[in-house]
mmCIF file of C-alpha atoms (C1' of nucleotides) in Angstrom:
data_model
loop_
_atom_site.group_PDB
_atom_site.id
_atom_site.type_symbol
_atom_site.label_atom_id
_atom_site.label_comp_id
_atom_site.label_asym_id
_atom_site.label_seq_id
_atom_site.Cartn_x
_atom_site.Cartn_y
_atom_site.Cartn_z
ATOM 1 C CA UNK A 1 -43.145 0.027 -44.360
ATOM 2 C CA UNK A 2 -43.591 -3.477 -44.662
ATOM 3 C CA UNK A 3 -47.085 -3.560 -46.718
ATOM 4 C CA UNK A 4 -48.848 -6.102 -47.998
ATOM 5 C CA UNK A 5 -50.096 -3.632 -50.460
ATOM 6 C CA UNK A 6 -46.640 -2.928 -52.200
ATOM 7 C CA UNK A 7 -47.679 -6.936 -53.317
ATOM 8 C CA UNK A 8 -50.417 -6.050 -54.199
ATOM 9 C CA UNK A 9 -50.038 -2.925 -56.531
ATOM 10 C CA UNK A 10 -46.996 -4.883 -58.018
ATOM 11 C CA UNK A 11 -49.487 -7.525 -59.141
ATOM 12 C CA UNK A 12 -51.798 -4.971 -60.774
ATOM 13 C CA UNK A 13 -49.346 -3.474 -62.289
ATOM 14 C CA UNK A 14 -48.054 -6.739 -64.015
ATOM 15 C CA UNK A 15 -50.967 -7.847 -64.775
ATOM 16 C CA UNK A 16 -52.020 -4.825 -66.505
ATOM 17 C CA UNK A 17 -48.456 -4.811 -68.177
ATOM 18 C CA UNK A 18 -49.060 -8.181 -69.412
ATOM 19 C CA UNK A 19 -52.667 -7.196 -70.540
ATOM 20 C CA UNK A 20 -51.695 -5.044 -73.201
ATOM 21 C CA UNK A 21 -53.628 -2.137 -73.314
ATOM 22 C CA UNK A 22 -56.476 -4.889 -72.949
ATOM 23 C CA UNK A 23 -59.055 -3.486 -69.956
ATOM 24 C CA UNK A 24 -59.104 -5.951 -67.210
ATOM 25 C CA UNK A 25 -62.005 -5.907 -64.723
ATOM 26 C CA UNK A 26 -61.196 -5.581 -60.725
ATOM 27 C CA UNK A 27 -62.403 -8.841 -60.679
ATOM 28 C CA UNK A 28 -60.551 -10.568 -63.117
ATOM 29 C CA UNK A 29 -57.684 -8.672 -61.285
ATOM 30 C CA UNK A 30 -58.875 -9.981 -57.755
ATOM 31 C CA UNK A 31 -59.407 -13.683 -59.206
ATOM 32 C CA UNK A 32 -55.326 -13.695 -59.528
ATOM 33 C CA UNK A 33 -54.191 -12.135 -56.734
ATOM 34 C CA UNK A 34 -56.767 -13.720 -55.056
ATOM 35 C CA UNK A 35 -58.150 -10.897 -52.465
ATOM 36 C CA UNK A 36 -61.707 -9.203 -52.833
ATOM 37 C CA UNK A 37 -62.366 -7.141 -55.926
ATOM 38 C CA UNK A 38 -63.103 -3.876 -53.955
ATOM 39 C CA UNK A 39 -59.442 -3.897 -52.376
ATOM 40 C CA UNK A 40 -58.318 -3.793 -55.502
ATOM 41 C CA UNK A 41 -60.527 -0.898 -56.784
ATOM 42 C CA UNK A 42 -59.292 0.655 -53.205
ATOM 43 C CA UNK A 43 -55.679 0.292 -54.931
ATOM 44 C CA UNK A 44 -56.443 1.324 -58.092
ATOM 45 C CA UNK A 45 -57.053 4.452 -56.996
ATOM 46 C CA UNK A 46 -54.197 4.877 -55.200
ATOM 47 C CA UNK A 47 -52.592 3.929 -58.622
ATOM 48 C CA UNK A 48 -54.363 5.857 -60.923
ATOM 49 C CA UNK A 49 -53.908 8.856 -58.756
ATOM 50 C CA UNK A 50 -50.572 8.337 -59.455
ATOM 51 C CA UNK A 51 -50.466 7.958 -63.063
ATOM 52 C CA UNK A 52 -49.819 4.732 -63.347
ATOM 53 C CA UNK A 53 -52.920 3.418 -64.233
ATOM 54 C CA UNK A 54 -56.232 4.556 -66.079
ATOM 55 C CA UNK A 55 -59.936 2.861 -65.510
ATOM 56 C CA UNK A 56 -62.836 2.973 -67.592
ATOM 57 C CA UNK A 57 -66.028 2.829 -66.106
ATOM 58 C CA UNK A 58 -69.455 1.124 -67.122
ATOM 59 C CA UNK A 59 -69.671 -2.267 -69.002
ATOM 60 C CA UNK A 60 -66.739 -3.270 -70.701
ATOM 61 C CA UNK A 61 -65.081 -1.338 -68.308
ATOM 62 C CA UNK A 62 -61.752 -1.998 -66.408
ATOM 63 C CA UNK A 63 -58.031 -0.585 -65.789
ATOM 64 C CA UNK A 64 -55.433 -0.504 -68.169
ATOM 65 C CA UNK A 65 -51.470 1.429 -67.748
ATOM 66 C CA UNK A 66 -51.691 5.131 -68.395
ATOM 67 C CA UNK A 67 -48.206 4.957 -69.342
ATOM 68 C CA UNK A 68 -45.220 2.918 -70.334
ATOM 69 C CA UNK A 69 -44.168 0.001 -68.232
ATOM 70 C CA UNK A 70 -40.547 1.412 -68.579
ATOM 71 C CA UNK A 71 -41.563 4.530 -67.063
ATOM 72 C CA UNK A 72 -42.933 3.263 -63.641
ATOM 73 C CA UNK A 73 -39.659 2.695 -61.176
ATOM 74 C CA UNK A 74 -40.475 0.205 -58.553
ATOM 75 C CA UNK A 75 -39.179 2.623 -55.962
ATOM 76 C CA UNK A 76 -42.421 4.986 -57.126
ATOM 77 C CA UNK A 77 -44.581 2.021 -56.921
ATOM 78 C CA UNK A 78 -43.063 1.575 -52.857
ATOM 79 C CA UNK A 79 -43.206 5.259 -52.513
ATOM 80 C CA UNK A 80 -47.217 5.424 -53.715
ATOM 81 C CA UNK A 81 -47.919 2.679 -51.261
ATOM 82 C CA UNK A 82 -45.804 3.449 -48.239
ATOM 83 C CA UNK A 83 -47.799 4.913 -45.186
ATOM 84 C CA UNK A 84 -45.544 4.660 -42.352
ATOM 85 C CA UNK A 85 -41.800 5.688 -41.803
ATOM 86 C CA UNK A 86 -39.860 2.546 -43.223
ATOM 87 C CA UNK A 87 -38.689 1.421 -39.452
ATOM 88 C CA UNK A 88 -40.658 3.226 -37.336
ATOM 89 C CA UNK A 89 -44.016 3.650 -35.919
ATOM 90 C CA UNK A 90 -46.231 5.987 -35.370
ATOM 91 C CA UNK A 91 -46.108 6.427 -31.947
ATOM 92 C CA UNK A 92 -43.163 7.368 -30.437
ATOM 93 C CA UNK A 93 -43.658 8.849 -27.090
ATOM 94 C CA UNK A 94 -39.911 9.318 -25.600
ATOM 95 C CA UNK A 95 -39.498 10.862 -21.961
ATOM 96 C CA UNK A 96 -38.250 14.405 -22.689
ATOM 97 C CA UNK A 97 -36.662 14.475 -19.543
ATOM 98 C CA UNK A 98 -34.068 12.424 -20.622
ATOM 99 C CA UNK A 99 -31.253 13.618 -22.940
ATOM 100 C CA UNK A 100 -31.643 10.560 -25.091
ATOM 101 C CA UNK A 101 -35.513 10.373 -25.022
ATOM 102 C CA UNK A 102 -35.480 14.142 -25.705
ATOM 103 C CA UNK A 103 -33.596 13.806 -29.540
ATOM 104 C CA UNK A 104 -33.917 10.596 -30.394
ATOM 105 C CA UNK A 105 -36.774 10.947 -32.811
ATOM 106 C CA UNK A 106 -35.168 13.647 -34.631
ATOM 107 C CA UNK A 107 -32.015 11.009 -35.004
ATOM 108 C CA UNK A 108 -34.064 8.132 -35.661
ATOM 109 C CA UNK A 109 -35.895 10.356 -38.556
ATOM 110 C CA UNK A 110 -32.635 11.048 -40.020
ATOM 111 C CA UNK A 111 -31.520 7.688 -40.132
ATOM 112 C CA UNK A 112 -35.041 6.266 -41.874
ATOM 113 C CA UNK A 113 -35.221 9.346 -44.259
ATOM 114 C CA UNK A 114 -31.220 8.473 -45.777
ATOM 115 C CA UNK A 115 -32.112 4.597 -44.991
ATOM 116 C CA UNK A 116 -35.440 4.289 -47.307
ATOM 117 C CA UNK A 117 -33.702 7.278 -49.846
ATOM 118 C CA UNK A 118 -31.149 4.205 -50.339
ATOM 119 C CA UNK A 119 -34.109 1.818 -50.198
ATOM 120 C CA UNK A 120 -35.624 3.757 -52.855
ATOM 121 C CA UNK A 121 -32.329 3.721 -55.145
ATOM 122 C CA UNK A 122 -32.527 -0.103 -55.046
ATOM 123 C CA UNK A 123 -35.994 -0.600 -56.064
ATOM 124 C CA UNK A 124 -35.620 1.859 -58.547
ATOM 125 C CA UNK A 125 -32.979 -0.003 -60.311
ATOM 126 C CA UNK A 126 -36.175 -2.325 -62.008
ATOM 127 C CA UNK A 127 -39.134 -0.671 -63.843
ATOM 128 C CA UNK A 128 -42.181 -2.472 -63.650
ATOM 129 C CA UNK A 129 -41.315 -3.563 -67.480
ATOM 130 C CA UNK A 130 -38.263 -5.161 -66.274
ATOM 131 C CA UNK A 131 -40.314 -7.391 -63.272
ATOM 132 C CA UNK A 132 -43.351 -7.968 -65.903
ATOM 133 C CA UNK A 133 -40.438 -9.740 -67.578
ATOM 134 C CA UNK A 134 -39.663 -12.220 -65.577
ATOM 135 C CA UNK A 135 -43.128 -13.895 -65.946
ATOM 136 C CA UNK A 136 -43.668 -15.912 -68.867
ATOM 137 C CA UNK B 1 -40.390 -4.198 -41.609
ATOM 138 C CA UNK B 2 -41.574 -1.461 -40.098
ATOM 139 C CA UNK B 3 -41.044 -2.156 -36.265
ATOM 140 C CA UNK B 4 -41.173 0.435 -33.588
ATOM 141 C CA UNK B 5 -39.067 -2.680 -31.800
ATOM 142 C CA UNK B 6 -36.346 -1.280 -34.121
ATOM 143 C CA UNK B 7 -36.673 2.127 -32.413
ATOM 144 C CA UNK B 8 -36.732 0.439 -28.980
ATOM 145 C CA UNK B 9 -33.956 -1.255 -29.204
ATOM 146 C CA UNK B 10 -31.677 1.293 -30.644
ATOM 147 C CA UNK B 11 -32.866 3.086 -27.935
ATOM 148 C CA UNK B 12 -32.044 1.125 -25.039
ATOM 149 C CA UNK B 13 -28.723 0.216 -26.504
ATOM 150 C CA UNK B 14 -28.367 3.829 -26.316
ATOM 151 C CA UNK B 15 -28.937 4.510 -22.985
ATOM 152 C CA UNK B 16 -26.495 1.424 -21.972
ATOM 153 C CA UNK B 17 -23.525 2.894 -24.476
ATOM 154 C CA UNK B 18 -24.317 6.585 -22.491
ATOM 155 C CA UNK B 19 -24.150 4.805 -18.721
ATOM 156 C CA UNK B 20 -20.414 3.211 -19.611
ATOM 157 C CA UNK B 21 -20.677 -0.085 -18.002
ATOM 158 C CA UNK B 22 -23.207 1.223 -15.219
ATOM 159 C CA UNK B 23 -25.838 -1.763 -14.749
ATOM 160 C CA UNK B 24 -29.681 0.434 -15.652
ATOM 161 C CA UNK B 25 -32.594 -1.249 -14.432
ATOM 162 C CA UNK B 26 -35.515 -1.947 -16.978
ATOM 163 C CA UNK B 27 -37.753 -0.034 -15.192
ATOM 164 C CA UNK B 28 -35.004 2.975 -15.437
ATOM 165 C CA UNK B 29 -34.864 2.102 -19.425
ATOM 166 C CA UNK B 30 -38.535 2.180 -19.700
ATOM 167 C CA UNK B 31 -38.864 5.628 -17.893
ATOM 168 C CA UNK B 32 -36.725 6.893 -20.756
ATOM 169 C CA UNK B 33 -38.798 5.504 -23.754
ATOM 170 C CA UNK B 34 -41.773 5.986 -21.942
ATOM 171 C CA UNK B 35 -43.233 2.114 -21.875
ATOM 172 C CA UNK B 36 -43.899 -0.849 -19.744
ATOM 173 C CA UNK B 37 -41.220 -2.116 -17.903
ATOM 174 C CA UNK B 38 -42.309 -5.721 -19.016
ATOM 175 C CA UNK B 39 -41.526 -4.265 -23.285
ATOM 176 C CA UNK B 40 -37.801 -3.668 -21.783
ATOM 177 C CA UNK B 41 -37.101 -6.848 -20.718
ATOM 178 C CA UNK B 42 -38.791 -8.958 -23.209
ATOM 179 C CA UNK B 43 -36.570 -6.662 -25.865
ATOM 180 C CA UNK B 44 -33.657 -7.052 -22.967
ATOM 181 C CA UNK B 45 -33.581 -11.178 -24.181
ATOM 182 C CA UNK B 46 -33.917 -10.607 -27.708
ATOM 183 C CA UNK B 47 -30.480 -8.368 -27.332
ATOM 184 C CA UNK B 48 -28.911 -10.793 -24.807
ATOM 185 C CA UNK B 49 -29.623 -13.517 -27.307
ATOM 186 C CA UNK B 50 -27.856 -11.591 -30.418
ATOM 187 C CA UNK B 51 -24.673 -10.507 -27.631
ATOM 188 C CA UNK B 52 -25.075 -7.118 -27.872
ATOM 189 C CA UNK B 53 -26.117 -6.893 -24.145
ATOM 190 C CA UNK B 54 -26.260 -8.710 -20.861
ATOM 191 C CA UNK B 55 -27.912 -8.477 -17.420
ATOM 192 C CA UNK B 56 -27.870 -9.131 -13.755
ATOM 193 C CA UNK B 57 -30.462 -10.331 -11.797
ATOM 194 C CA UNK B 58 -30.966 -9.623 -8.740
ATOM 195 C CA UNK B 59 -31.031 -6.908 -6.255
ATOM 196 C CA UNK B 60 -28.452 -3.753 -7.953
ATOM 197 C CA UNK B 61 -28.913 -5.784 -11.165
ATOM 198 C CA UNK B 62 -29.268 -4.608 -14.317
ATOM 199 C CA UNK B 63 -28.293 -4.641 -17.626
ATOM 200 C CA UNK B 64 -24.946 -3.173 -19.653
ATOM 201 C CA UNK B 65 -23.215 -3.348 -23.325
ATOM 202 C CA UNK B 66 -21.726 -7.150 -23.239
ATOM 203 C CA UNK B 67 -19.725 -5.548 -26.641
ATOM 204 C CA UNK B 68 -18.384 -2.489 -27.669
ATOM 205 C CA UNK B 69 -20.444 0.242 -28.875
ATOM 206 C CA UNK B 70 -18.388 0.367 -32.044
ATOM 207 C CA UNK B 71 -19.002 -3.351 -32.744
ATOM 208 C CA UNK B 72 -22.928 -3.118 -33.014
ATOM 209 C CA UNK B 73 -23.543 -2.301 -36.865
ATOM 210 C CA UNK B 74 -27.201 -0.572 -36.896
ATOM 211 C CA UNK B 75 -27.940 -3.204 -39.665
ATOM 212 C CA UNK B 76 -27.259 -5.701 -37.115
ATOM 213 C CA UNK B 77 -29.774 -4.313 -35.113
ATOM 214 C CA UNK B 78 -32.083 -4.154 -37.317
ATOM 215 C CA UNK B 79 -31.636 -7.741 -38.416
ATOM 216 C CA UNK B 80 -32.257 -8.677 -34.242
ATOM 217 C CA UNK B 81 -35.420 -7.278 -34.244
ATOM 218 C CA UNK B 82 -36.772 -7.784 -38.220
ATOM 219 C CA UNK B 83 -39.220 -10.584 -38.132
ATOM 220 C CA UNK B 84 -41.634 -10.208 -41.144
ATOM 221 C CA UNK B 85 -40.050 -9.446 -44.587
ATOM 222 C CA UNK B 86 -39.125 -5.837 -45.586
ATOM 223 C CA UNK B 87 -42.288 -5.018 -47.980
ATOM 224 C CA UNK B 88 -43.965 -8.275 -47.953
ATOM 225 C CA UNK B 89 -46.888 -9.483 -45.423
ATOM 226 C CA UNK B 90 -46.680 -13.265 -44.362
ATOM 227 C CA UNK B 91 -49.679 -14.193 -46.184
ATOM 228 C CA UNK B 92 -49.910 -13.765 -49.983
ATOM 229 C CA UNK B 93 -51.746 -16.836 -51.463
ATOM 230 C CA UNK B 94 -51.998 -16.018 -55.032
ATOM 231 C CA UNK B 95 -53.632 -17.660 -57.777
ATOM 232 C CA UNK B 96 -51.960 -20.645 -58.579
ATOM 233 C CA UNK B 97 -53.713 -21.175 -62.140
ATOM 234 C CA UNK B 98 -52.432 -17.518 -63.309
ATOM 235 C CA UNK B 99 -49.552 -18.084 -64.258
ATOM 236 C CA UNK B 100 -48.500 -13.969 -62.563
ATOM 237 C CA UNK B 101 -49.805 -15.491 -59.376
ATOM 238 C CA UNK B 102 -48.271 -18.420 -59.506
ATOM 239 C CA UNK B 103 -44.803 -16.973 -60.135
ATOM 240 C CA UNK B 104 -45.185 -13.454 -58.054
ATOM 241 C CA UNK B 105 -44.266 -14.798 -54.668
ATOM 242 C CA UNK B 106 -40.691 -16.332 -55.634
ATOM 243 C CA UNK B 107 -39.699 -13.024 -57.719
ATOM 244 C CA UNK B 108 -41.250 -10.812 -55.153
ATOM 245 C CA UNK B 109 -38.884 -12.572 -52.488
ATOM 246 C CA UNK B 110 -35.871 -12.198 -54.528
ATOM 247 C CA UNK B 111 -36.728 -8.577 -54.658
ATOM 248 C CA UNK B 112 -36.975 -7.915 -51.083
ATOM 249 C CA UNK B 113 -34.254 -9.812 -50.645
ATOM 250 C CA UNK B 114 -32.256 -7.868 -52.862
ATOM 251 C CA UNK B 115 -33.407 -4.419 -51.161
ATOM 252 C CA UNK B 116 -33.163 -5.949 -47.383
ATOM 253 C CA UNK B 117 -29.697 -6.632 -48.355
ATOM 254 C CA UNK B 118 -29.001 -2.762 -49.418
ATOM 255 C CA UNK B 119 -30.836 -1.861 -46.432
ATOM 256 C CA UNK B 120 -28.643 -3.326 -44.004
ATOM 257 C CA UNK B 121 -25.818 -2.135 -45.597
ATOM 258 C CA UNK B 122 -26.863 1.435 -45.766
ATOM 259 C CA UNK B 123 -27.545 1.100 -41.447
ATOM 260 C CA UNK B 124 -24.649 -0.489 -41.444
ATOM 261 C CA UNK B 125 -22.467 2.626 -42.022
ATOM 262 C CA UNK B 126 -23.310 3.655 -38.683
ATOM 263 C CA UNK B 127 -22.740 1.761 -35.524
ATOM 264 C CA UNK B 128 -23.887 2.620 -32.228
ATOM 265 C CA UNK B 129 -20.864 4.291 -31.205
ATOM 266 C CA UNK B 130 -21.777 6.702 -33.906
ATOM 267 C CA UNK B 131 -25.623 6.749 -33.445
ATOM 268 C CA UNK B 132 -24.806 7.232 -29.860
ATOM 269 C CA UNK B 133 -22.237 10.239 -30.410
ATOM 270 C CA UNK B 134 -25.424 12.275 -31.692
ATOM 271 C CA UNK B 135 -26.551 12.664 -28.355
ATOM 272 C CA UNK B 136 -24.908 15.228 -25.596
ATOM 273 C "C1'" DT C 1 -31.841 -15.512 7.196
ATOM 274 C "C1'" DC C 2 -34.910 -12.646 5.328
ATOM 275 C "C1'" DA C 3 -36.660 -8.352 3.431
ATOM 276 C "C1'" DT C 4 -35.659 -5.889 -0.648
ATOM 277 C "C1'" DT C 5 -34.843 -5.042 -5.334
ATOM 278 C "C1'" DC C 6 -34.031 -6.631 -9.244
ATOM 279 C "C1'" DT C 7 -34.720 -9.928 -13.681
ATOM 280 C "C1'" DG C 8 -37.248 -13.722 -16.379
ATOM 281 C "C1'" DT C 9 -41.198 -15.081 -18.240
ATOM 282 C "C1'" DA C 10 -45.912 -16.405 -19.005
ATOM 283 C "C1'" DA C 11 -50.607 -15.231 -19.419
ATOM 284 C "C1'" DT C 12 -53.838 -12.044 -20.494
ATOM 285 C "C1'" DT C 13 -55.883 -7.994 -22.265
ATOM 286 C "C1'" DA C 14 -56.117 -3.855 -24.954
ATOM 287 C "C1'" DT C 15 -55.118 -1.234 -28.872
ATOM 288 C "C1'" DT C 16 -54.004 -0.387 -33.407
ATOM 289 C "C1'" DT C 17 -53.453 -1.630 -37.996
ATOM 290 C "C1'" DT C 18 -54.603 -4.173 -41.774
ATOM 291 C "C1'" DT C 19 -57.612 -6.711 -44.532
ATOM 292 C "C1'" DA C 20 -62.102 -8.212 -45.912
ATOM 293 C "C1'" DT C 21 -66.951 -7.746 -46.751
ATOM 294 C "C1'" DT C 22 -71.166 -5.692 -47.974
ATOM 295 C "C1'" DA C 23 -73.806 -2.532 -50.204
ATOM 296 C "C1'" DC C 24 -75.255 0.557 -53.417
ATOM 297 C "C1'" DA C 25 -75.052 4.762 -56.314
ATOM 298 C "C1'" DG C 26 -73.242 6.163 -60.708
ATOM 299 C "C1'" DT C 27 -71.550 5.247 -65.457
ATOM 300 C "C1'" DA C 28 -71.266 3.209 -69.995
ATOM 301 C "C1'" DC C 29 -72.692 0.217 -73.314
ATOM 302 C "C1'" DA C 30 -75.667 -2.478 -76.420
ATOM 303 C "C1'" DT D 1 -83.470 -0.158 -70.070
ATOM 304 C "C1'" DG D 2 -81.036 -4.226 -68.421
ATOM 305 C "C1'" DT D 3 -76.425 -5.556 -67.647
ATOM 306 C "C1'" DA D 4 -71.746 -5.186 -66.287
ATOM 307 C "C1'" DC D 5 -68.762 -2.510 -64.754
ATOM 308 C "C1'" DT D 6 -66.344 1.245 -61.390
ATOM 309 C "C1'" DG D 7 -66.342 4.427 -57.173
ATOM 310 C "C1'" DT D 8 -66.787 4.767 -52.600
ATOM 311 C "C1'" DA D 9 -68.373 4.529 -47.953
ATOM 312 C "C1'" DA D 10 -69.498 1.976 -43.977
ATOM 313 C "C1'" DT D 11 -68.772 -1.776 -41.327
ATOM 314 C "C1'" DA D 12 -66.854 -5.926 -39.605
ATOM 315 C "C1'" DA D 13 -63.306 -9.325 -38.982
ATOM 316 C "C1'" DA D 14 -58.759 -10.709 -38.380
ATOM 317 C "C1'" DA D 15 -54.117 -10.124 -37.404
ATOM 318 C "C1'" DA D 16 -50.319 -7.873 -35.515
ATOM 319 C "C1'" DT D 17 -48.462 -5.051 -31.859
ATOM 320 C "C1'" DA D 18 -48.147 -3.209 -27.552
ATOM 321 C "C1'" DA D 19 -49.345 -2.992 -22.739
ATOM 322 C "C1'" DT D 20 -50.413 -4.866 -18.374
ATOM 323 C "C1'" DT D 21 -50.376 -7.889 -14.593
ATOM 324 C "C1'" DA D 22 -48.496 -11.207 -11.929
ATOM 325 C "C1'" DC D 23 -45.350 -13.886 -9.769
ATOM 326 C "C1'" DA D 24 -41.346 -17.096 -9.357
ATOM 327 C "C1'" DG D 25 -36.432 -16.886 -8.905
ATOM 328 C "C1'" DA D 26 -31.867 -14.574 -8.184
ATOM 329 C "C1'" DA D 27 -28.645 -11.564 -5.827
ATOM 330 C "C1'" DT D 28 -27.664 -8.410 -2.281
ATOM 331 C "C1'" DG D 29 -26.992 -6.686 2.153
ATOM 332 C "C1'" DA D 30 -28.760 -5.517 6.736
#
DNA sequence: TCATTCTGTAATTATTTTTATTACAGTACA
DNA sequence: TGTACTGTAATAAAAATAATTACAGAATGA
């Protein structure tokens, strides 16, 4: 997928790991990672719609983890992020005409689906407690 | 990465492994994926350059496998084409003064290194001999 | 030798994707 | 009821990707 906003949600997270249960603002989060605080409201809905994160609203608000640091794999933070196929575009417009541009996007699917399932695997082998850890 | 070049590539180099030696033209190549002529040959160099293929210029010219199918590792393709890390975007200018943003960058590299290296394992499981035997 | 058919490559433009910005309604608190 | 937040949409800017055009140079063969 190659996102800028796997960085991104990965910062959140560690920030709000290192937080404490303490409710940080998007701003405070957006001073560190240094990007505008509405992208990272934009993300931390992407986040709290999956669980990993809960936000108060109103003064004094701000987003803290919904659950355990331990719990969230970083191969669910990739797969919460990820848009696009993990090698391919979008468009892929082969000439049907031709025995390879007929089934090559069925092969080339097959081949990103077991590809990023491995990917997956990898990331998964940190939680989000164990990456928070490396940070002093 | 995400790179429909990866796509383009393994497709071309699947359409030379199919002709067995026969020179194809780029415009021939290009009917198949269905793009400009000019996107074949600029990918054409980028394949000459890692050995996988070579050309003829000139009238009757073309280009054909300059190794065997069975010696081009998918995760070698892949590696031809990458040019931007696997998750990461080129620009991530953290916060220096937090002391998350001024760390994130060097453990965020040594993850995606980490998973790129798992990644082109994984592809490279499968050559194009094999990639290529999926088609009739 | 010279027209033809290719590649090599640069320059330019167009398109798409990603990121950033602005703005403001709604919510919670004190 | 003012203040400090989030939620969200709309828009704009920037960056990355892809497409197009153009033409010089190479090889062939009539």
């Amino acid at each position: 997928m190659n996102n800028g906003r796997f960085a991104i949600a990965l910062h959140i997270l560690t920030l709000l790991d290192k937080a404490n249960g303490e409710l940080l603002s998007s701003e405070y989060l957006a001073g560190s990672i240094n990007i505008n605080p509405a992208m990272v409201r934009k993300e931390l809905i992407n986040l709290r719609n999956n669980g990993f994160v809960q936000s108060k609203e109103g003064k004094n608000g701000g987003s803290s983890l919904a659950i355990s640091a331990n719990e969230i794999a970083l191969g669910a933070v990739y797969q919460s992020v990820k848009q696009t196929a993990l090698l391919g575009s979008q468009k892929n417009t082969p000439n049907p005409k031709c025995p390879v541009g007929e089934n090559i996007n069925e092969h080339l699917n097959n081949l990103y689906n077991d590809t990023e399932l491995v990917l997956i695997e990898q990331l998964s082998k940190q939680n989000l407690a164990d990456f928070s850890s490396k940070f002093n």
